[in-house]
Short mmCIF file of C-alpha atoms in Angstrom, two decimals:
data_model
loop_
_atom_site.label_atom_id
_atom_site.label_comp_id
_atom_site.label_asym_id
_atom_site.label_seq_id
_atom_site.Cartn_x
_atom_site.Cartn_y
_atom_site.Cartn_z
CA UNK H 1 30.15 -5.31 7.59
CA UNK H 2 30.06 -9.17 7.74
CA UNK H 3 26.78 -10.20 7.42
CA UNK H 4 24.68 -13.03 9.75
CA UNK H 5 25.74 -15.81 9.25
CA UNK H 6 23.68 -17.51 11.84
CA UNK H 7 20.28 -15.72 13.15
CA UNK H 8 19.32 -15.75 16.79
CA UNK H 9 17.30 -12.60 18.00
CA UNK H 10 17.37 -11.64 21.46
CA UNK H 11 14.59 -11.31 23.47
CA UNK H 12 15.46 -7.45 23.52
CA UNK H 13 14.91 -7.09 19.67
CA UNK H 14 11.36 -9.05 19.87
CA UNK H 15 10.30 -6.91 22.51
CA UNK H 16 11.41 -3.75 20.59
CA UNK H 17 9.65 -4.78 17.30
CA UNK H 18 6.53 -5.43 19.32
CA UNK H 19 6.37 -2.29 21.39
CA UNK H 20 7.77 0.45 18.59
CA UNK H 21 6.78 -1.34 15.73
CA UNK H 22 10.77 -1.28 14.20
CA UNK H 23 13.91 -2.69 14.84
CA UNK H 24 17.27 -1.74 13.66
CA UNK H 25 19.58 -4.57 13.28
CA UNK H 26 23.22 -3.81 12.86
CA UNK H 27 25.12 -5.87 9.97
CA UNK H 28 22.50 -8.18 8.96
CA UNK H 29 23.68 -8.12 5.48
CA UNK H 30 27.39 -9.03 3.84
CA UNK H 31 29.22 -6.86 1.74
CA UNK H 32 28.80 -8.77 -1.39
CA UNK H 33 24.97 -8.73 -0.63
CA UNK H 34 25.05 -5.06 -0.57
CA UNK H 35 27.38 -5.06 -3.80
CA UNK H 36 24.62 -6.48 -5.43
CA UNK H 37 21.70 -4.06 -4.39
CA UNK H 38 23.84 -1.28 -5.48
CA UNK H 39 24.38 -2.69 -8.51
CA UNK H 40 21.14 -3.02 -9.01
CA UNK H 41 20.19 0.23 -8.13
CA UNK H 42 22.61 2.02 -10.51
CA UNK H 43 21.08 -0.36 -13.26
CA UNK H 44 17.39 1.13 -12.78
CA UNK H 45 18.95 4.67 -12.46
CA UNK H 46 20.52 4.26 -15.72
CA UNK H 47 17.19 3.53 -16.59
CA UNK H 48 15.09 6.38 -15.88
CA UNK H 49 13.84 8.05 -18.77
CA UNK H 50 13.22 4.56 -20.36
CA UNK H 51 11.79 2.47 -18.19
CA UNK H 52 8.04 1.80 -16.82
CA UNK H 53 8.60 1.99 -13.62
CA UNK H 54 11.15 4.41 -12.46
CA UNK H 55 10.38 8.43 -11.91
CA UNK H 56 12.18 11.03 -9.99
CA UNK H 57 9.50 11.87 -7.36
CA UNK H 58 11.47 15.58 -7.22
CA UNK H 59 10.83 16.21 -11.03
CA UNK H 60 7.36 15.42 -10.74
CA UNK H 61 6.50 17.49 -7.60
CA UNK H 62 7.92 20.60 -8.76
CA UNK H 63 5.76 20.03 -12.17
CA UNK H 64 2.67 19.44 -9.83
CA UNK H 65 3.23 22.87 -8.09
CA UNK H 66 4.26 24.69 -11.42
CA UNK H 67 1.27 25.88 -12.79
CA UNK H 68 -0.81 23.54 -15.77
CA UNK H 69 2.08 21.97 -17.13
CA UNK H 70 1.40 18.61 -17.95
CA UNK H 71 3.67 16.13 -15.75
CA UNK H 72 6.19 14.84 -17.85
CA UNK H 73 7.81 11.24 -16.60
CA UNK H 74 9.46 9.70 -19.81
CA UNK H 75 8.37 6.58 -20.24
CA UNK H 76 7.04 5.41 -17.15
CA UNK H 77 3.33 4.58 -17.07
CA UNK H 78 2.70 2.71 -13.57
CA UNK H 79 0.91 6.18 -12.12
CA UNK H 80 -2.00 8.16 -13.85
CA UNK H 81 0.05 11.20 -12.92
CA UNK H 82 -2.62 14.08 -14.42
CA UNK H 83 -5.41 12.13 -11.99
CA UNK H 84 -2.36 12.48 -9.11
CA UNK H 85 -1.79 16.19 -10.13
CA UNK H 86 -5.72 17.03 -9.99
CA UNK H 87 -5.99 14.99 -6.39
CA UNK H 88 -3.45 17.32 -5.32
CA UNK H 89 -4.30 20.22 -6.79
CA UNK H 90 -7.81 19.98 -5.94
CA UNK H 91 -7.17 19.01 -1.91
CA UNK H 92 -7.22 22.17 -0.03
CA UNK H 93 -4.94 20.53 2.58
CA UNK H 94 -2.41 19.92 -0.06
CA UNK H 95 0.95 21.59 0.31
CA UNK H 96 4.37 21.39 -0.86
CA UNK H 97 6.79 19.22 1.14
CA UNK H 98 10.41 20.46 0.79
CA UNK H 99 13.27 21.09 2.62
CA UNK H 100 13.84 24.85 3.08
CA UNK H 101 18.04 23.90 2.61
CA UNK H 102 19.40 22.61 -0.71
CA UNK H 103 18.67 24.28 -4.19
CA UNK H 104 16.64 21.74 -5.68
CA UNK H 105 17.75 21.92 -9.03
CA UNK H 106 20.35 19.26 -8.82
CA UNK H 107 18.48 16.76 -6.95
CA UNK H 108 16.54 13.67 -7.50
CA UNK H 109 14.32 11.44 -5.66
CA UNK H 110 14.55 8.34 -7.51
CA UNK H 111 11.63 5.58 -7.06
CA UNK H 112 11.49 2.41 -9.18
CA UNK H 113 10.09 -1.39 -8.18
CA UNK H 114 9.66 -4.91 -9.16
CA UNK H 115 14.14 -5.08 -9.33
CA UNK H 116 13.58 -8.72 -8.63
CA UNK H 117 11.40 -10.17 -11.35
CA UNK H 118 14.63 -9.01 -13.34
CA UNK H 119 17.67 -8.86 -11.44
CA UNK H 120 19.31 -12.41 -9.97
CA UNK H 121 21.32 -9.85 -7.54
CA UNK H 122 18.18 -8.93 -5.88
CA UNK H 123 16.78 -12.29 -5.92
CA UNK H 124 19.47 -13.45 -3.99
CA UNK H 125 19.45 -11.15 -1.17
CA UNK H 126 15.98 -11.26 -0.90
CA UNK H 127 15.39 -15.11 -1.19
CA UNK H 128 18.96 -16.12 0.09
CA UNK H 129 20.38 -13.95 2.96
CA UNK H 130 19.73 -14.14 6.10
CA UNK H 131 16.37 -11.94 5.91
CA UNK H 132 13.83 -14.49 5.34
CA UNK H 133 14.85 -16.24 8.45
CA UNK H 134 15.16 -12.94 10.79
CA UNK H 135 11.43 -11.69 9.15
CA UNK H 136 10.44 -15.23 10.06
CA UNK H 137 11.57 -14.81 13.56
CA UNK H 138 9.94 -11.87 14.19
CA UNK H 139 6.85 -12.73 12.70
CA UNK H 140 6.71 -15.84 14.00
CA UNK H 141 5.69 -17.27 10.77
CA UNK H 142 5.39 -20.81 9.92
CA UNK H 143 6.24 -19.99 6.29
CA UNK H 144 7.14 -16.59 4.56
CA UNK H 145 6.00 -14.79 1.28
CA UNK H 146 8.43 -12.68 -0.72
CA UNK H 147 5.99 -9.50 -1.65
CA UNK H 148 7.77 -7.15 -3.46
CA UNK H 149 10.91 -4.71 -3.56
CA UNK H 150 11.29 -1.13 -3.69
CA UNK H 151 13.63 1.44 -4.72
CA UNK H 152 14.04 4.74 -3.21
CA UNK H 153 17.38 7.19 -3.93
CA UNK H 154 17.86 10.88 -2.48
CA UNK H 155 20.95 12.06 -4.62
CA UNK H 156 22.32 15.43 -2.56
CA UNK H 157 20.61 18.58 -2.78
CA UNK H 158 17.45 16.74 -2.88
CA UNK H 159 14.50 19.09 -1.67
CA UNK H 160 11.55 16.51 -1.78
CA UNK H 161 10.37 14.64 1.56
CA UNK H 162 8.65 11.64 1.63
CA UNK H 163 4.94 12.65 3.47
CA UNK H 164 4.58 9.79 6.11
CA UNK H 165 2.31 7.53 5.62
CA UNK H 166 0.97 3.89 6.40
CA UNK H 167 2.23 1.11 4.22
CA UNK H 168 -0.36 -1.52 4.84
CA UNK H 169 -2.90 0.95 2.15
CA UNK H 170 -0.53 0.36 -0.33
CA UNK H 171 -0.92 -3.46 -0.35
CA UNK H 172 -3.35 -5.88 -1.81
CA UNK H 173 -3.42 -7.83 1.23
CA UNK H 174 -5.22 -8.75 4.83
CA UNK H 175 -3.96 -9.12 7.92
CA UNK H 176 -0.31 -7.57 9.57
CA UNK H 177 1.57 -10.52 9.65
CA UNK H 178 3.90 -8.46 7.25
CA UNK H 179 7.40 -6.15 7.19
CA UNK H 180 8.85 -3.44 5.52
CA UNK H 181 13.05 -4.26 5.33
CA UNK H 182 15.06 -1.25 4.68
CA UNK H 183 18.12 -1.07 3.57
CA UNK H 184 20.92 1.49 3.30
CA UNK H 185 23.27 1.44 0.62
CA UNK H 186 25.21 4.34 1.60
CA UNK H 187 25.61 5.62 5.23
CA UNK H 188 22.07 7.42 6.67
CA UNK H 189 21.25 9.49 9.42
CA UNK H 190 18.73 12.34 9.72
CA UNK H 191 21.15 14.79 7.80
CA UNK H 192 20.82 12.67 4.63
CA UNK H 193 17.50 11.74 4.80
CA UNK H 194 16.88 8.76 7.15
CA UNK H 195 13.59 7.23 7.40
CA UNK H 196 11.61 8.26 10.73
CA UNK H 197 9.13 6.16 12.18
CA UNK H 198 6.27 7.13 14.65
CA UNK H 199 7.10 4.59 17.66
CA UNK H 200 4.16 2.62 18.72
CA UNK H 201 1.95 3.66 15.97
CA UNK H 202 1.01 -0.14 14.70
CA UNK H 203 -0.78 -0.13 17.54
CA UNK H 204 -2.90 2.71 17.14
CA UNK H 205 -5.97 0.85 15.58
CA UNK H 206 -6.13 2.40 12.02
CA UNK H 207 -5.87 1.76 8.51
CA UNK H 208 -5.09 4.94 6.69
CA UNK H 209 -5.58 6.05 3.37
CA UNK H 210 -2.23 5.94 1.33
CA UNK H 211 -0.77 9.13 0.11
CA UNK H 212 0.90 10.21 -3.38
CA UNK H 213 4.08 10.39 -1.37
CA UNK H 214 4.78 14.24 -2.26
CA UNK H 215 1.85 15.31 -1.12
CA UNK H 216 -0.26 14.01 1.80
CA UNK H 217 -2.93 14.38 -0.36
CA UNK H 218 -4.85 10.66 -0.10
CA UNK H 219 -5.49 8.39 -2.86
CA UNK H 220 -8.98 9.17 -4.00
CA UNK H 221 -10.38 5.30 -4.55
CA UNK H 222 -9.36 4.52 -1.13
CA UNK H 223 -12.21 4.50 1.45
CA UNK H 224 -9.40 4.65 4.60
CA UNK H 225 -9.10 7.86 6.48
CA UNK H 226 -6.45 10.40 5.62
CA UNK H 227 -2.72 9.83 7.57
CA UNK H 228 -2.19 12.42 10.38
CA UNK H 229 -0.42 15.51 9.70
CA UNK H 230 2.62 14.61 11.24
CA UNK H 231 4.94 16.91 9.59
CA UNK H 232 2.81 20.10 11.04
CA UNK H 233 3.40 19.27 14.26
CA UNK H 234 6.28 16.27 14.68
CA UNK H 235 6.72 17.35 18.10
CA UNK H 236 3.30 15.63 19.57
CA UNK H 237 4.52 12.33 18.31
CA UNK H 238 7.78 9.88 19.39
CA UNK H 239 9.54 9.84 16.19
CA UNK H 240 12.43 7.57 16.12
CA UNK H 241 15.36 7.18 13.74
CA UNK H 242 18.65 4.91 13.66
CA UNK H 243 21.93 6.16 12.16
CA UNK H 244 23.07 3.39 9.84
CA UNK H 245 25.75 1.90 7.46
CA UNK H 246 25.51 -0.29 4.63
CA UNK H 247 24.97 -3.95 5.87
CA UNK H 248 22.45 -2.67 8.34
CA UNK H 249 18.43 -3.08 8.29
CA UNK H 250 15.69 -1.74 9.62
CA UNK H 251 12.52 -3.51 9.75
CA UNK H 252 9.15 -2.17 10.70
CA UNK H 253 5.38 -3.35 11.08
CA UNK H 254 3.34 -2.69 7.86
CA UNK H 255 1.05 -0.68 10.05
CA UNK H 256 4.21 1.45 11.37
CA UNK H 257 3.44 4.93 10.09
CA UNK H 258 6.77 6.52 9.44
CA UNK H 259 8.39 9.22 6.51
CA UNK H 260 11.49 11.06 5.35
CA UNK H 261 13.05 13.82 4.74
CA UNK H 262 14.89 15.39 1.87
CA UNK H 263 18.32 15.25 1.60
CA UNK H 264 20.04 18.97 1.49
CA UNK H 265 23.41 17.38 2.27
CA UNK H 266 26.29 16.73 -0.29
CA UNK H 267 25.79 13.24 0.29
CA UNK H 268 23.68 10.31 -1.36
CA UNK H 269 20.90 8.38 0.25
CA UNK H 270 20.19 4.96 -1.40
CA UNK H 271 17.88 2.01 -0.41
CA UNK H 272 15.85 -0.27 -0.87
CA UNK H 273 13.38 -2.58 0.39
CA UNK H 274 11.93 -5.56 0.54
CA UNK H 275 8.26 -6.70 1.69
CA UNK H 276 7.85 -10.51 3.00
CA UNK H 277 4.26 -11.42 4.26
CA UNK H 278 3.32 -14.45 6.52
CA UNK H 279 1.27 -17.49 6.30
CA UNK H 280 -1.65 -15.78 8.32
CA UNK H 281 -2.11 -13.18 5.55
CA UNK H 282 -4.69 -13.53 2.82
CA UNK H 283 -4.90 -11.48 -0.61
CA UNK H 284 -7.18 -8.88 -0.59
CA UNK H 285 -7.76 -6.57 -4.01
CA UNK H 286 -7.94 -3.52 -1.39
CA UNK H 287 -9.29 -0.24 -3.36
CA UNK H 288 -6.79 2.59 -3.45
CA UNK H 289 -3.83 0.30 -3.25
CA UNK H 290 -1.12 0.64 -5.42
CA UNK H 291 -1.25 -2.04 -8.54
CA UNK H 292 1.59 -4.20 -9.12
CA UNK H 293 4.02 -4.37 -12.16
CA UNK H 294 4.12 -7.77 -13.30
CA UNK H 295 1.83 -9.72 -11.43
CA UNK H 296 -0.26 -12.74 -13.62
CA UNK H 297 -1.46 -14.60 -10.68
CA UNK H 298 -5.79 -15.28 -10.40
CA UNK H 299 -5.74 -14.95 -6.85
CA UNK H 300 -9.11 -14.07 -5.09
CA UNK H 301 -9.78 -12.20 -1.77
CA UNK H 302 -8.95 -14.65 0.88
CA UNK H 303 -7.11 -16.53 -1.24
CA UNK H 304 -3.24 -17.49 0.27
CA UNK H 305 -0.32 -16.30 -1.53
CA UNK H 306 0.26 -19.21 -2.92
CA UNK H 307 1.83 -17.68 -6.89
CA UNK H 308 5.21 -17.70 -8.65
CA UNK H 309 4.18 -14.03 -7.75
CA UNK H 310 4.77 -14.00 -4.02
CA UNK H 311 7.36 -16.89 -3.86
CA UNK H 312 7.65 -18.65 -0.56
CA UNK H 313 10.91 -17.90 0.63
CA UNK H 314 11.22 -19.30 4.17
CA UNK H 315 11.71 -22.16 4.99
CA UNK H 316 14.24 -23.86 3.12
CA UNK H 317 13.62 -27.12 2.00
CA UNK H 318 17.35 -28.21 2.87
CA UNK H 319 20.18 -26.86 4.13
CA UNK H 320 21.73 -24.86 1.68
CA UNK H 321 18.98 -25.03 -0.81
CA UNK H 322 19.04 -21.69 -3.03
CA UNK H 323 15.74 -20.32 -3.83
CA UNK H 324 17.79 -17.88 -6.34
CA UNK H 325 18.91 -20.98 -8.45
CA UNK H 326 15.55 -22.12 -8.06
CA UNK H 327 13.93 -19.34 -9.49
CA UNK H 328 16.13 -19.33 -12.19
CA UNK H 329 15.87 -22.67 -13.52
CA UNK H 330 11.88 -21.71 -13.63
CA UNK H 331 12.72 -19.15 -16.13
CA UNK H 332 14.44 -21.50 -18.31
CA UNK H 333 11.93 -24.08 -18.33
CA UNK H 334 9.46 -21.55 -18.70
CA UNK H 335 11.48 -19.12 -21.40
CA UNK H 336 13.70 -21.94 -22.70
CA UNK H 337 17.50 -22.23 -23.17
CA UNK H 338 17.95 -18.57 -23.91
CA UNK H 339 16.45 -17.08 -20.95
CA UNK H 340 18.03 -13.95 -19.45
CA UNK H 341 19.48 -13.96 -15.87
CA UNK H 342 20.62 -10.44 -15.74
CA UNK H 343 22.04 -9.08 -12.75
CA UNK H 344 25.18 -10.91 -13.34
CA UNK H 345 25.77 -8.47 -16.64
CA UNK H 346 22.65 -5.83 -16.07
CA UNK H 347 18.96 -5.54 -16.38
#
């Protein structure tokens, strides 16, 4: 693992991302960048219980399929989860999707966001490593929006799959000039729950509905049509999936329809990802999509992403300009002398 130092894709990788809709790229990130995400990661798992964003997607789906228990998620509050329980509950396509391997008692699919807004670690992988360039590349963007990071950890013995879906239904925005980055933190392959992607399928035309993510269930507000049932039937379609190590990525269109599976091995699965948008995309308040934690911006459909929100991250102004350090120094002028830069010490 040593990380790009300088970024030149081939013409082989830009025809690959434009044909399957998803590129692996092998050691795109350094070992101290992936130090970082981890330790971020094991700061928001500490966290679950207390925090407003993090939940254990395994808890909660065996609570949906148990009976009329209420849902119970701690202290997290981003999800109405008795309106997600009754969606489910009352779609008669609805079914549970879990692993037939691996006891399911001591697993956990762990889901938080936002890691950046609070973590300097994150910040400088996502603003500072050689991503923002590559995305840039691909994209061939004349300037590049940092969107948003998720978390997603399958410990062993973890029962839950992730019910593919479409992530462009998920976003407030218009227009596919946009990527999904994922990254392992511990080695993946379809044992351990690798993500799969249906190859080609950014092409297919469609916007669909997003899903609850243990269930295919749809989001009720959104008017899109309901994701295919892929996992019925995953032999009519040209999945794909890489076998990867840490310091690997894999990028795919936001149109891309791909999902997971649990992880019944002895194993762990952690990742995360990042979301970076281009200048051709416009903000667009689209109904069913997911709200953000944190946002403050008064952006308007149509409006560019111009907000300490969605910070531009590509290009740099000067060579080595750090748009970490930048960001930083905004929180002190903004927060004063006492403002907190954790990720060096925690959240």
């Amino acid at each position: 693992m040593t990380g790009r130092n300088a970024v030149c894709l081939t013409v082989a990788d830009r025809h690959a991302f434009a044909e399957d809709g998803v590129l692996c790229l092998r050691n795109a990130l350094s070992a101290n960048e992936v130090d970082l995400l981890r330790a971020a990661v094991d700061r928001q798992m500490a966290c679950l219980g207390s925090s407003s964003t993090g939940y254990d997607f395994e808890a909660i789906a065996r609570q949906v399929w148990n009976g009329d228990r209420m849902v119970e998620t701690g202290s997290a509050d981003r999800f109405d989860m008795e309106r997600l329980k009754d969606m489910i509950r009352t779609d008669p396509l609805a079914r549970p999707l879990q692993e037939s391997a691996g006891t399911g008692q001591t697993g956990r699919f762990f889901y938080d966001v936002a890691a950046w807004r609070h973590d300097r670690g994150v910040r400088q992988v996502a603003f500072d490593s050689a991503l923002p360039q590559i995305v840039s590349q691909l994209l061939e963007a004349c300037y590049l929006n940092f969107w948003e990071d998720t978390t997603f950890v399958k410990a062993p013995q973890t029962r839950q799959r992730t019910a593919f879906h479409q992530d462009l239904s998920y976003f407030q925005i218009e227009g596919d000039q946009c990527v999904v980055v994922w990254m392992p933190l511990d080695p993946a392959d379809l044992a351990n729950g690798v993500t799969q992607y249906v190859r080609g399928s950014h092409r297919w035309d469609e916007i669909f509905a997003p899903n609850v993510f243990v269930s295919q269930t749809p989001i009720a507000s959104s008017a899109d049509i309901r994701c295919p049932d892929i996992e019925a039937a995953p032999e009519r379609y040209d999945l794909i999936s890489f076998d990867v190590m840490p310091g690997d990525v894999i990028i795919h269109h936001v149109r891309t329809v791909h999902g997971a599976g649990g992880n019944p091995s002895d194993r762990w699965r952690r990742a995360m990802s990042f979301r970076y948008c281009g200048d051709k995309v416009r903000y667009f308040d689209r109904p069913g999509a997911i709200s953000q934690v944190g946002v403050a911006h008064d952006l308007k459909n149509g409006d560019r992403l111009f907000s300490a929100d969605y910070p531009v991250v590509w290009p740099s102004p000067w060579p080595g300009f750090r748009m970490a350090d930048a960001f930083d120094a905004q929180i002190r002028l903004q927060k004063g002398p006492q403002a907190s830069t954790a990720g060096k010490g925690g959240r």
